[in-house]
């Protein structure tokens, strides 16, 4: 079975479940499940072809502008999924600025040196090598940016959690601001989208080699043309119920159906989020837990300073 990777190019027209489609004439549909960390789950449902020549004919020619947009969207999806897979509320989001004007080469050197310094400090503290993702953002200028032309630059970093004051102190080239990651029903997708926004100027992003990949599973026999048609007709009214029944423990946050002006079929995209487990403990139980934790920290500090028992 063969799939077209440029679905953002082919299936670009929004549609509704009320429109009529001859889905039953399309024999094969693929259902791709993407699990990014403990919160975010996505489904992609789309048609596939029996042979490579059939797939190539359906794909047709893509202009350079269309391919550029496809690449941009795929890079953003990849960035979001990696971020949600590897980072949580104990980790950090950091903004770093550079004093004055620096070249692209110097900006890249500054961020690499900073990350090495952080890892050295983590090693001294007995912490494992950090995970990180970063974007270098060059601000817009009145003239086109050229290689090694001095421009204003800053960095956005997501990294493994540690003391924020230590992290900020290790940046020697300007202002540093570190904060704990704030998750919502889409994990940290909003922050990832902000980091990957496309203003005038240049963008670069990089990540550590120790990142885990999102879990992606593909099933070509799991969904029939009849089931695809049912989803299409119910997307606007019952799509939430269909996918939440199909995925216990998750709630649907988004669904979209798109069609292509060039080939038959549709593309269905669904985003789900994990429903938090309810905490039935009473307020007094929470207060008891907090008191025990504070007492433990006090004892731990006393032992470290040599004033505790034993």
PDB file of C-alpha atoms in Angstrom:
ATOM      1  CA  UNK A   1       0.000   0.000   0.000  1.00  0.00           C
ATOM      2  CA  UNK A   2       1.216   3.516  -0.820  1.00  0.00           C
ATOM      3  CA  UNK A   3       0.334   6.879   0.678  1.00  0.00           C
ATOM      4  CA  UNK A   4       0.852  10.461  -0.424  1.00  0.00           C
ATOM      5  CA  UNK A   5       2.859  12.384   2.145  1.00  0.00           C
ATOM      6  CA  UNK A   6       1.753  15.823   0.927  1.00  0.00           C
ATOM      7  CA  UNK A   7      -1.795  15.680   2.281  1.00  0.00           C
ATOM      8  CA  UNK A   8      -1.731  19.353   3.219  1.00  0.00           C
ATOM      9  CA  UNK A   9      -1.210  20.036  -0.482  1.00  0.00           C
ATOM     10  CA  UNK A  10      -3.753  17.619  -1.956  1.00  0.00           C
ATOM     11  CA  UNK A  11      -6.531  17.821   0.634  1.00  0.00           C
ATOM     12  CA  UNK A  12      -6.763  21.549   1.133  1.00  0.00           C
ATOM     13  CA  UNK A  13     -10.484  22.346   0.864  1.00  0.00           C
ATOM     14  CA  UNK A  14     -12.583  22.344   4.043  1.00  0.00           C
ATOM     15  CA  UNK A  15     -15.795  20.385   3.822  1.00  0.00           C
ATOM     16  CA  UNK A  16     -18.714  19.268   5.967  1.00  0.00           C
ATOM     17  CA  UNK A  17     -20.319  15.946   6.692  1.00  0.00           C
ATOM     18  CA  UNK A  18     -23.448  17.041   4.867  1.00  0.00           C
ATOM     19  CA  UNK A  19     -21.688  16.951   1.493  1.00  0.00           C
ATOM     20  CA  UNK A  20     -22.083  13.750  -0.515  1.00  0.00           C
ATOM     21  CA  UNK A  21     -19.062  11.578  -1.248  1.00  0.00           C
ATOM     22  CA  UNK A  22     -18.686   8.334  -3.132  1.00  0.00           C
ATOM     23  CA  UNK A  23     -16.445   6.877  -0.425  1.00  0.00           C
ATOM     24  CA  UNK A  24     -17.540   3.288  -1.024  1.00  0.00           C
ATOM     25  CA  UNK A  25     -15.795   3.316  -4.388  1.00  0.00           C
ATOM     26  CA  UNK A  26     -12.471   3.883  -2.596  1.00  0.00           C
ATOM     27  CA  UNK A  27     -11.329   0.485  -1.388  1.00  0.00           C
ATOM     28  CA  UNK A  28      -8.452   1.302   0.927  1.00  0.00           C
ATOM     29  CA  UNK A  29      -8.171   3.776   3.775  1.00  0.00           C
ATOM     30  CA  UNK A  30      -5.319   4.131   6.226  1.00  0.00           C
ATOM     31  CA  UNK A  31      -5.797   5.041   9.876  1.00  0.00           C
ATOM     32  CA  UNK A  32      -2.713   6.526  11.497  1.00  0.00           C
ATOM     33  CA  UNK A  33      -2.572   6.968  15.280  1.00  0.00           C
ATOM     34  CA  UNK A  34      -0.001   9.367  16.756  1.00  0.00           C
ATOM     35  CA  UNK A  35       0.494   9.333  20.534  1.00  0.00           C
ATOM     36  CA  UNK A  36       2.636  12.230  21.752  1.00  0.00           C
ATOM     37  CA  UNK A  37       3.366  11.752  25.436  1.00  0.00           C
ATOM     38  CA  UNK A  38       0.740  11.095  28.096  1.00  0.00           C
ATOM     39  CA  UNK A  39      -1.753  13.756  26.987  1.00  0.00           C
ATOM     40  CA  UNK A  40      -2.107  14.155  23.216  1.00  0.00           C
ATOM     41  CA  UNK A  41      -3.475  11.575  20.776  1.00  0.00           C
ATOM     42  CA  UNK A  42      -4.149  12.218  17.078  1.00  0.00           C
ATOM     43  CA  UNK A  43      -5.854  10.290  14.303  1.00  0.00           C
ATOM     44  CA  UNK A  44      -5.334  10.759  10.574  1.00  0.00           C
ATOM     45  CA  UNK A  45      -7.622   8.887   8.165  1.00  0.00           C
ATOM     46  CA  UNK A  46      -6.974   9.062   4.421  1.00  0.00           C
ATOM     47  CA  UNK A  47      -7.046   7.009   1.242  1.00  0.00           C
ATOM     48  CA  UNK A  48      -4.135   4.917   0.011  1.00  0.00           C
ATOM     49  CA  UNK A  49      -3.266   3.241  -3.294  1.00  0.00           C
ATOM     50  CA  UNK A  50      -2.442  -0.332  -4.294  1.00  0.00           C
ATOM     51  CA  UNK A  51       0.501   0.540  -6.536  1.00  0.00           C
ATOM     52  CA  UNK A  52       3.183   3.202  -6.692  1.00  0.00           C
ATOM     53  CA  UNK A  53       2.229   4.356 -10.240  1.00  0.00           C
ATOM     54  CA  UNK A  54      -1.359   4.954  -9.044  1.00  0.00           C
ATOM     55  CA  UNK A  55      -0.048   6.987  -6.128  1.00  0.00           C
ATOM     56  CA  UNK A  56       2.277   9.020  -8.356  1.00  0.00           C
ATOM     57  CA  UNK A  57      -0.493   9.824 -10.828  1.00  0.00           C
ATOM     58  CA  UNK A  58      -2.739  10.988  -8.001  1.00  0.00           C
ATOM     59  CA  UNK A  59       0.024  13.097  -6.501  1.00  0.00           C
ATOM     60  CA  UNK A  60       0.746  14.935  -9.728  1.00  0.00           C
ATOM     61  CA  UNK A  61       3.166  17.855  -9.853  1.00  0.00           C
ATOM     62  CA  UNK A  62       3.873  20.077  -6.862  1.00  0.00           C
ATOM     63  CA  UNK A  63       5.130  23.617  -7.361  1.00  0.00           C
ATOM     64  CA  UNK A  64       8.114  24.854  -5.307  1.00  0.00           C
ATOM     65  CA  UNK A  65       5.791  27.176  -3.372  1.00  0.00           C
ATOM     66  CA  UNK A  66       3.425  24.292  -2.543  1.00  0.00           C
ATOM     67  CA  UNK A  67       6.320  22.062  -1.475  1.00  0.00           C
ATOM     68  CA  UNK A  68       7.677  24.834   0.765  1.00  0.00           C
ATOM     69  CA  UNK A  69       4.313  25.111   2.526  1.00  0.00           C
ATOM     70  CA  UNK A  70       4.086  21.308   2.875  1.00  0.00           C
ATOM     71  CA  UNK A  71       7.562  21.249   4.446  1.00  0.00           C
ATOM     72  CA  UNK A  72       6.659  24.065   6.838  1.00  0.00           C
ATOM     73  CA  UNK A  73       3.508  22.320   8.055  1.00  0.00           C
ATOM     74  CA  UNK A  74       5.238  18.963   8.431  1.00  0.00           C
ATOM     75  CA  UNK A  75       8.080  20.576  10.399  1.00  0.00           C
ATOM     76  CA  UNK A  76       5.586  22.246  12.737  1.00  0.00           C
ATOM     77  CA  UNK A  77       3.709  18.971  13.322  1.00  0.00           C
ATOM     78  CA  UNK A  78       6.968  17.144  13.996  1.00  0.00           C
ATOM     79  CA  UNK A  79       8.126  19.838  16.429  1.00  0.00           C
ATOM     80  CA  UNK A  80       4.823  19.794  18.373  1.00  0.00           C
ATOM     81  CA  UNK A  81       4.749  16.015  18.613  1.00  0.00           C
ATOM     82  CA  UNK A  82       8.343  15.738  19.814  1.00  0.00           C
ATOM     83  CA  UNK A  83       7.764  18.497  22.366  1.00  0.00           C
ATOM     84  CA  UNK A  84       4.655  16.828  23.793  1.00  0.00           C
ATOM     85  CA  UNK A  85       6.398  13.447  23.863  1.00  0.00           C
ATOM     86  CA  UNK A  86       9.427  14.598  25.825  1.00  0.00           C
ATOM     87  CA  UNK A  87       8.476  17.505  28.082  1.00  0.00           C
ATOM     88  CA  UNK A  88       6.030  18.078  30.933  1.00  0.00           C
ATOM     89  CA  UNK A  89       5.182  20.496  33.771  1.00  0.00           C
ATOM     90  CA  UNK A  90       8.476  19.858  35.592  1.00  0.00           C
ATOM     91  CA  UNK A  91      10.485  21.119  32.607  1.00  0.00           C
ATOM     92  CA  UNK A  92      11.452  24.627  31.512  1.00  0.00           C
ATOM     93  CA  UNK A  93      10.713  27.118  28.755  1.00  0.00           C
ATOM     94  CA  UNK A  94      13.524  29.660  28.357  1.00  0.00           C
ATOM     95  CA  UNK A  95      13.902  32.861  26.365  1.00  0.00           C
ATOM     96  CA  UNK A  96      17.449  34.093  25.753  1.00  0.00           C
ATOM     97  CA  UNK A  97      18.427  37.391  24.138  1.00  0.00           C
ATOM     98  CA  UNK A  98      21.767  38.513  22.732  1.00  0.00           C
ATOM     99  CA  UNK A  99      23.279  41.858  23.651  1.00  0.00           C
ATOM    100  CA  UNK A 100      23.528  44.115  20.621  1.00  0.00           C
ATOM    101  CA  UNK A 101      23.900  42.764  17.097  1.00  0.00           C
ATOM    102  CA  UNK A 102      25.467  39.385  16.385  1.00  0.00           C
ATOM    103  CA  UNK A 103      26.051  37.294  13.287  1.00  0.00           C
ATOM    104  CA  UNK A 104      24.164  34.073  12.658  1.00  0.00           C
ATOM    105  CA  UNK A 105      27.372  32.137  13.242  1.00  0.00           C
ATOM    106  CA  UNK A 106      27.958  33.819  16.620  1.00  0.00           C
ATOM    107  CA  UNK A 107      24.327  33.314  17.686  1.00  0.00           C
ATOM    108  CA  UNK A 108      24.561  29.588  16.917  1.00  0.00           C
ATOM    109  CA  UNK A 109      27.836  29.354  18.826  1.00  0.00           C
ATOM    110  CA  UNK A 110      26.325  31.148  21.837  1.00  0.00           C
ATOM    111  CA  UNK A 111      23.389  28.770  22.192  1.00  0.00           C
ATOM    112  CA  UNK A 112      25.535  25.649  21.716  1.00  0.00           C
ATOM    113  CA  UNK A 113      28.001  26.840  24.373  1.00  0.00           C
ATOM    114  CA  UNK A 114      25.117  27.613  26.731  1.00  0.00           C
ATOM    115  CA  UNK A 115      23.676  24.118  26.380  1.00  0.00           C
ATOM    116  CA  UNK A 116      27.092  22.566  27.020  1.00  0.00           C
ATOM    117  CA  UNK A 117      27.432  24.691  30.173  1.00  0.00           C
ATOM    118  CA  UNK A 118      24.026  23.553  31.399  1.00  0.00           C
ATOM    119  CA  UNK A 119      24.907  19.909  30.834  1.00  0.00           C
ATOM    120  CA  UNK A 120      28.230  20.316  32.684  1.00  0.00           C
ATOM    121  CA  UNK A 121      26.389  21.848  35.638  1.00  0.00           C
ATOM    122  CA  UNK A 122      23.822  19.053  35.591  1.00  0.00           C
ATOM    123  CA  UNK A 123      26.647  16.505  35.660  1.00  0.00           C
ATOM    124  CA  UNK A 124      28.180  18.192  38.723  1.00  0.00           C
ATOM    125  CA  UNK A 125      24.773  18.061  40.401  1.00  0.00           C
ATOM    126  CA  UNK A 126      24.419  14.345  39.625  1.00  0.00           C
ATOM    127  CA  UNK A 127      21.640  14.945  37.102  1.00  0.00           C
ATOM    128  CA  UNK A 128      21.294  13.114  33.767  1.00  0.00           C
ATOM    129  CA  UNK A 129      22.011  14.792  30.434  1.00  0.00           C
ATOM    130  CA  UNK A 130      19.181  17.125  29.593  1.00  0.00           C
ATOM    131  CA  UNK A 131      16.739  16.882  26.751  1.00  0.00           C
ATOM    132  CA  UNK A 132      16.246  20.070  24.780  1.00  0.00           C
ATOM    133  CA  UNK A 133      14.693  21.645  21.718  1.00  0.00           C
ATOM    134  CA  UNK A 134      15.494  25.154  20.597  1.00  0.00           C
ATOM    135  CA  UNK A 135      14.639  27.670  17.930  1.00  0.00           C
ATOM    136  CA  UNK A 136      16.852  30.558  16.856  1.00  0.00           C
ATOM    137  CA  UNK A 137      14.788  33.544  15.778  1.00  0.00           C
ATOM    138  CA  UNK A 138      16.206  36.342  13.689  1.00  0.00           C
ATOM    139  CA  UNK A 139      14.153  39.519  13.871  1.00  0.00           C
ATOM    140  CA  UNK A 140      12.836  41.086  10.698  1.00  0.00           C
ATOM    141  CA  UNK A 141      14.910  43.814   9.064  1.00  0.00           C
ATOM    142  CA  UNK A 142      14.159  46.276   6.316  1.00  0.00           C
ATOM    143  CA  UNK A 143      16.594  44.502   4.003  1.00  0.00           C
ATOM    144  CA  UNK A 144      16.802  40.797   3.062  1.00  0.00           C
ATOM    145  CA  UNK A 145      18.875  38.766   5.495  1.00  0.00           C
ATOM    146  CA  UNK A 146      22.121  37.382   4.142  1.00  0.00           C
ATOM    147  CA  UNK A 147      24.598  34.869   5.508  1.00  0.00           C
ATOM    148  CA  UNK A 148      26.739  36.332   8.289  1.00  0.00           C
ATOM    149  CA  UNK A 149      24.967  39.680   8.088  1.00  0.00           C
ATOM    150  CA  UNK A 150      24.633  41.117  11.626  1.00  0.00           C
ATOM    151  CA  UNK A 151      21.024  40.929  12.845  1.00  0.00           C
ATOM    152  CA  UNK A 152      19.163  40.935  16.138  1.00  0.00           C
ATOM    153  CA  UNK A 153      18.583  37.434  17.407  1.00  0.00           C
ATOM    154  CA  UNK A 154      17.076  35.590  20.334  1.00  0.00           C
ATOM    155  CA  UNK A 155      16.516  31.970  21.304  1.00  0.00           C
ATOM    156  CA  UNK A 156      13.525  29.947  22.535  1.00  0.00           C
ATOM    157  CA  UNK A 157      14.453  26.767  24.413  1.00  0.00           C
ATOM    158  CA  UNK A 158      12.516  23.880  25.954  1.00  0.00           C
ATOM    159  CA  UNK A 159      14.669  21.790  28.270  1.00  0.00           C
ATOM    160  CA  UNK A 160      14.648  19.285  31.116  1.00  0.00           C
ATOM    161  CA  UNK A 161      13.759  20.715  34.491  1.00  0.00           C
ATOM    162  CA  UNK A 162      16.276  22.048  37.022  1.00  0.00           C
ATOM    163  CA  UNK A 163      16.797  25.142  39.167  1.00  0.00           C
ATOM    164  CA  UNK A 164      15.728  28.154  37.116  1.00  0.00           C
ATOM    165  CA  UNK A 165      18.181  30.554  38.762  1.00  0.00           C
ATOM    166  CA  UNK A 166      21.084  28.292  37.827  1.00  0.00           C
ATOM    167  CA  UNK A 167      19.923  28.089  34.213  1.00  0.00           C
ATOM    168  CA  UNK A 168      19.549  31.852  33.892  1.00  0.00           C
ATOM    169  CA  UNK A 169      22.975  32.480  35.463  1.00  0.00           C
ATOM    170  CA  UNK A 170      24.692  30.333  32.821  1.00  0.00           C
ATOM    171  CA  UNK A 171      23.633  32.602  29.939  1.00  0.00           C
ATOM    172  CA  UNK A 172      26.335  35.272  29.532  1.00  0.00           C
ATOM    173  CA  UNK A 173      25.185  37.134  26.419  1.00  0.00           C
ATOM    174  CA  UNK A 174      22.119  39.106  27.479  1.00  0.00           C
ATOM    175  CA  UNK A 175      18.752  38.603  29.170  1.00  0.00           C
ATOM    176  CA  UNK A 176      17.536  35.155  30.267  1.00  0.00           C
ATOM    177  CA  UNK A 177      14.085  34.187  31.505  1.00  0.00           C
ATOM    178  CA  UNK A 178      13.223  30.617  32.566  1.00  0.00           C
ATOM    179  CA  UNK A 179       9.761  29.436  33.603  1.00  0.00           C
ATOM    180  CA  UNK A 180       7.994  26.155  34.228  1.00  0.00           C
ATOM    181  CA  UNK A 181       6.059  24.740  31.313  1.00  0.00           C
ATOM    182  CA  UNK A 182       2.315  25.314  31.444  1.00  0.00           C
ATOM    183  CA  UNK A 183       0.293  22.443  29.970  1.00  0.00           C
ATOM    184  CA  UNK A 184      -3.287  22.543  28.777  1.00  0.00           C
ATOM    185  CA  UNK A 185      -5.503  19.958  27.089  1.00  0.00           C
ATOM    186  CA  UNK A 186      -3.154  20.035  24.096  1.00  0.00           C
ATOM    187  CA  UNK A 187      -0.016  19.600  26.155  1.00  0.00           C
ATOM    188  CA  UNK A 188       2.506  22.273  25.150  1.00  0.00           C
ATOM    189  CA  UNK A 189       1.303  22.506  21.548  1.00  0.00           C
ATOM    190  CA  UNK A 190       0.537  26.227  21.929  1.00  0.00           C
ATOM    191  CA  UNK A 191       4.094  27.004  23.024  1.00  0.00           C
ATOM    192  CA  UNK A 192       5.515  24.801  20.258  1.00  0.00           C
ATOM    193  CA  UNK A 193       3.363  26.598  17.674  1.00  0.00           C
ATOM    194  CA  UNK A 194       4.583  29.962  18.990  1.00  0.00           C
ATOM    195  CA  UNK A 195       8.190  28.823  18.761  1.00  0.00           C
ATOM    196  CA  UNK A 196       7.619  27.662  15.180  1.00  0.00           C
ATOM    197  CA  UNK A 197       5.700  30.727  14.038  1.00  0.00           C
ATOM    198  CA  UNK A 198       6.884  32.107  10.714  1.00  0.00           C
ATOM    199  CA  UNK A 199       7.571  35.854  10.962  1.00  0.00           C
ATOM    200  CA  UNK A 200       9.650  37.835   8.542  1.00  0.00           C
ATOM    201  CA  UNK A 201      13.182  36.733   9.083  1.00  0.00           C
ATOM    202  CA  UNK A 202      14.782  33.326   9.555  1.00  0.00           C
ATOM    203  CA  UNK A 203      14.048  30.334  11.738  1.00  0.00           C
ATOM    204  CA  UNK A 204      16.255  27.441  12.759  1.00  0.00           C
ATOM    205  CA  UNK A 205      15.508  24.663  15.220  1.00  0.00           C
ATOM    206  CA  UNK A 206      17.503  21.837  16.692  1.00  0.00           C
ATOM    207  CA  UNK A 207      17.098  19.173  19.366  1.00  0.00           C
ATOM    208  CA  UNK A 208      19.162  16.830  21.500  1.00  0.00           C
ATOM    209  CA  UNK A 209      19.773  13.293  20.301  1.00  0.00           C
ATOM    210  CA  UNK A 210      18.215  11.701  23.399  1.00  0.00           C
ATOM    211  CA  UNK A 211      14.620  12.691  22.590  1.00  0.00           C
ATOM    212  CA  UNK A 212      11.986   9.995  22.349  1.00  0.00           C
ATOM    213  CA  UNK A 213       9.865   9.816  19.221  1.00  0.00           C
ATOM    214  CA  UNK A 214       6.054   9.911  19.327  1.00  0.00           C
ATOM    215  CA  UNK A 215       4.420   6.498  19.031  1.00  0.00           C
ATOM    216  CA  UNK A 216       2.942   6.102  15.532  1.00  0.00           C
ATOM    217  CA  UNK A 217       0.863   3.099  14.501  1.00  0.00           C
ATOM    218  CA  UNK A 218      -0.625   2.462  11.072  1.00  0.00           C
ATOM    219  CA  UNK A 219      -3.607   0.233  10.272  1.00  0.00           C
ATOM    220  CA  UNK A 220      -4.859  -0.393   6.728  1.00  0.00           C
ATOM    221  CA  UNK A 221      -7.675  -2.812   7.616  1.00  0.00           C
ATOM    222  CA  UNK A 222      -9.017  -1.156  10.737  1.00  0.00           C
ATOM    223  CA  UNK A 223     -11.495   1.163   9.085  1.00  0.00           C
ATOM    224  CA  UNK A 224     -13.851   0.347   6.205  1.00  0.00           C
ATOM    225  CA  UNK A 225     -15.289   2.678   3.541  1.00  0.00           C
ATOM    226  CA  UNK A 226     -18.660   2.378   5.285  1.00  0.00           C
ATOM    227  CA  UNK A 227     -17.125   3.536   8.582  1.00  0.00           C
ATOM    228  CA  UNK A 228     -15.388   6.437   6.845  1.00  0.00           C
ATOM    229  CA  UNK A 229     -18.713   7.478   5.330  1.00  0.00           C
ATOM    230  CA  UNK A 230     -20.371   7.266   8.751  1.00  0.00           C
ATOM    231  CA  UNK A 231     -17.702   9.539  10.248  1.00  0.00           C
ATOM    232  CA  UNK A 232     -18.103  12.016   7.402  1.00  0.00           C
ATOM    233  CA  UNK A 233     -21.851  12.274   7.812  1.00  0.00           C
ATOM    234  CA  UNK A 234     -21.592  12.582  11.596  1.00  0.00           C
ATOM    235  CA  UNK A 235     -18.469  14.752  11.866  1.00  0.00           C
ATOM    236  CA  UNK A 236     -20.346  17.962  12.624  1.00  0.00           C
ATOM    237  CA  UNK A 237     -22.899  16.502  15.022  1.00  0.00           C
ATOM    238  CA  UNK A 238     -21.668  13.211  16.455  1.00  0.00           C
ATOM    239  CA  UNK A 239     -17.953  13.164  15.656  1.00  0.00           C
ATOM    240  CA  UNK A 240     -17.050  13.790  19.290  1.00  0.00           C
ATOM    241  CA  UNK A 241     -19.191  10.869  20.491  1.00  0.00           C
ATOM    242  CA  UNK A 242     -17.820   8.518  17.819  1.00  0.00           C
ATOM    243  CA  UNK A 243     -14.157   9.065  18.655  1.00  0.00           C
ATOM    244  CA  UNK A 244     -14.604   9.262  22.418  1.00  0.00           C
ATOM    245  CA  UNK A 245     -16.402   5.903  22.331  1.00  0.00           C
ATOM    246  CA  UNK A 246     -13.599   4.564  20.141  1.00  0.00           C
ATOM    247  CA  UNK A 247     -10.936   5.936  22.533  1.00  0.00           C
ATOM    248  CA  UNK A 248     -11.963   5.466  26.193  1.00  0.00           C
ATOM    249  CA  UNK A 249     -10.285   7.848  28.620  1.00  0.00           C
ATOM    250  CA  UNK A 250      -9.803  10.582  26.003  1.00  0.00           C
ATOM    251  CA  UNK A 251     -11.876  13.617  25.046  1.00  0.00           C
ATOM    252  CA  UNK A 252     -11.921  15.084  21.551  1.00  0.00           C
ATOM    253  CA  UNK A 253     -10.672  18.648  21.168  1.00  0.00           C
ATOM    254  CA  UNK A 254     -10.675  19.056  17.382  1.00  0.00           C
ATOM    255  CA  UNK A 255     -11.913  17.404  14.189  1.00  0.00           C
ATOM    256  CA  UNK A 256     -11.627  18.515  10.582  1.00  0.00           C
ATOM    257  CA  UNK A 257     -12.522  16.994   7.237  1.00  0.00           C
ATOM    258  CA  UNK A 258     -10.887  18.175   4.022  1.00  0.00           C
ATOM    259  CA  UNK A 259     -11.339  17.224   0.396  1.00  0.00           C
ATOM    260  CA  UNK A 260      -9.136  17.570  -2.643  1.00  0.00           C
ATOM    261  CA  UNK A 261      -9.850  19.531  -5.825  1.00  0.00           C
ATOM    262  CA  UNK A 262      -7.772  16.968  -7.771  1.00  0.00           C
ATOM    263  CA  UNK A 263      -8.606  13.469  -6.551  1.00  0.00           C
ATOM    264  CA  UNK A 264     -11.489  11.601  -4.935  1.00  0.00           C
ATOM    265  CA  UNK A 265     -11.582  10.970  -1.229  1.00  0.00           C
ATOM    266  CA  UNK A 266     -11.239  12.892   2.007  1.00  0.00           C
ATOM    267  CA  UNK A 267      -8.718  13.486   4.779  1.00  0.00           C
ATOM    268  CA  UNK A 268      -9.971  13.300   8.366  1.00  0.00           C
ATOM    269  CA  UNK A 269      -7.929  14.704  11.247  1.00  0.00           C
ATOM    270  CA  UNK A 270      -8.857  14.267  14.916  1.00  0.00           C
ATOM    271  CA  UNK A 271      -7.073  15.478  18.051  1.00  0.00           C
ATOM    272  CA  UNK A 272      -7.821  13.971  21.471  1.00  0.00           C
ATOM    273  CA  UNK A 273      -6.553  14.676  24.982  1.00  0.00           C
ATOM    274  CA  UNK A 274      -6.241  12.401  27.991  1.00  0.00           C
ATOM    275  CA  UNK A 275      -8.903  12.997  30.636  1.00  0.00           C
ATOM    276  CA  UNK A 276      -7.171  13.575  34.019  1.00  0.00           C
ATOM    277  CA  UNK A 277      -7.973  11.014  36.663  1.00  0.00           C
ATOM    278  CA  UNK A 278     -10.213  12.495  39.343  1.00  0.00           C
ATOM    279  CA  UNK A 279      -8.672  13.152  42.738  1.00  0.00           C
ATOM    280  CA  UNK A 280     -11.211  12.210  45.407  1.00  0.00           C
ATOM    281  CA  UNK A 281      -9.067  13.065  48.412  1.00  0.00           C
ATOM    282  CA  UNK A 282     -10.567  15.491  50.931  1.00  0.00           C
ATOM    283  CA  UNK A 283      -9.054  18.947  51.646  1.00  0.00           C
ATOM    284  CA  UNK A 284      -7.852  17.661  55.045  1.00  0.00           C
ATOM    285  CA  UNK A 285      -6.081  14.764  53.327  1.00  0.00           C
ATOM    286  CA  UNK A 286      -4.339  17.197  50.941  1.00  0.00           C
ATOM    287  CA  UNK A 287      -3.284  19.353  53.948  1.00  0.00           C
ATOM    288  CA  UNK A 288      -1.877  16.277  55.722  1.00  0.00           C
ATOM    289  CA  UNK A 289       0.136  15.336  52.632  1.00  0.00           C
ATOM    290  CA  UNK A 290       1.552  18.873  52.351  1.00  0.00           C
ATOM    291  CA  UNK A 291       2.531  18.868  56.064  1.00  0.00           C
ATOM    292  CA  UNK A 292       4.282  15.504  55.746  1.00  0.00           C
ATOM    293  CA  UNK A 293       6.167  16.761  52.666  1.00  0.00           C
ATOM    294  CA  UNK A 294       7.301  19.917  54.488  1.00  0.00           C
ATOM    295  CA  UNK A 295       8.465  17.877  57.492  1.00  0.00           C
ATOM    296  CA  UNK A 296      10.421  15.583  55.178  1.00  0.00           C
ATOM    297  CA  UNK A 297      12.151  18.541  53.510  1.00  0.00           C
ATOM    298  CA  UNK A 298      13.082  19.976  56.925  1.00  0.00           C
ATOM    299  CA  UNK A 299      14.553  16.647  58.087  1.00  0.00           C
ATOM    300  CA  UNK A 300      16.395  16.260  54.796  1.00  0.00           C
ATOM    301  CA  UNK A 301      17.914  19.737  55.120  1.00  0.00           C
ATOM    302  CA  UNK A 302      18.948  19.128  58.719  1.00  0.00           C
ATOM    303  CA  UNK A 303      20.687  15.866  57.831  1.00  0.00           C
ATOM    304  CA  UNK A 304      22.496  17.545  54.936  1.00  0.00           C
ATOM    305  CA  UNK A 305      23.779  20.258  57.278  1.00  0.00           C
ATOM    306  CA  UNK A 306      24.852  17.754  59.898  1.00  0.00           C
ATOM    307  CA  UNK A 307      22.291  18.798  62.514  1.00  0.00           C
ATOM    308  CA  UNK A 308      19.920  15.864  62.189  1.00  0.00           C
ATOM    309  CA  UNK A 309      19.796  12.596  64.121  1.00  0.00           C
ATOM    310  CA  UNK A 310      22.310   9.875  63.464  1.00  0.00           C
TER     311      UNK A 310
END
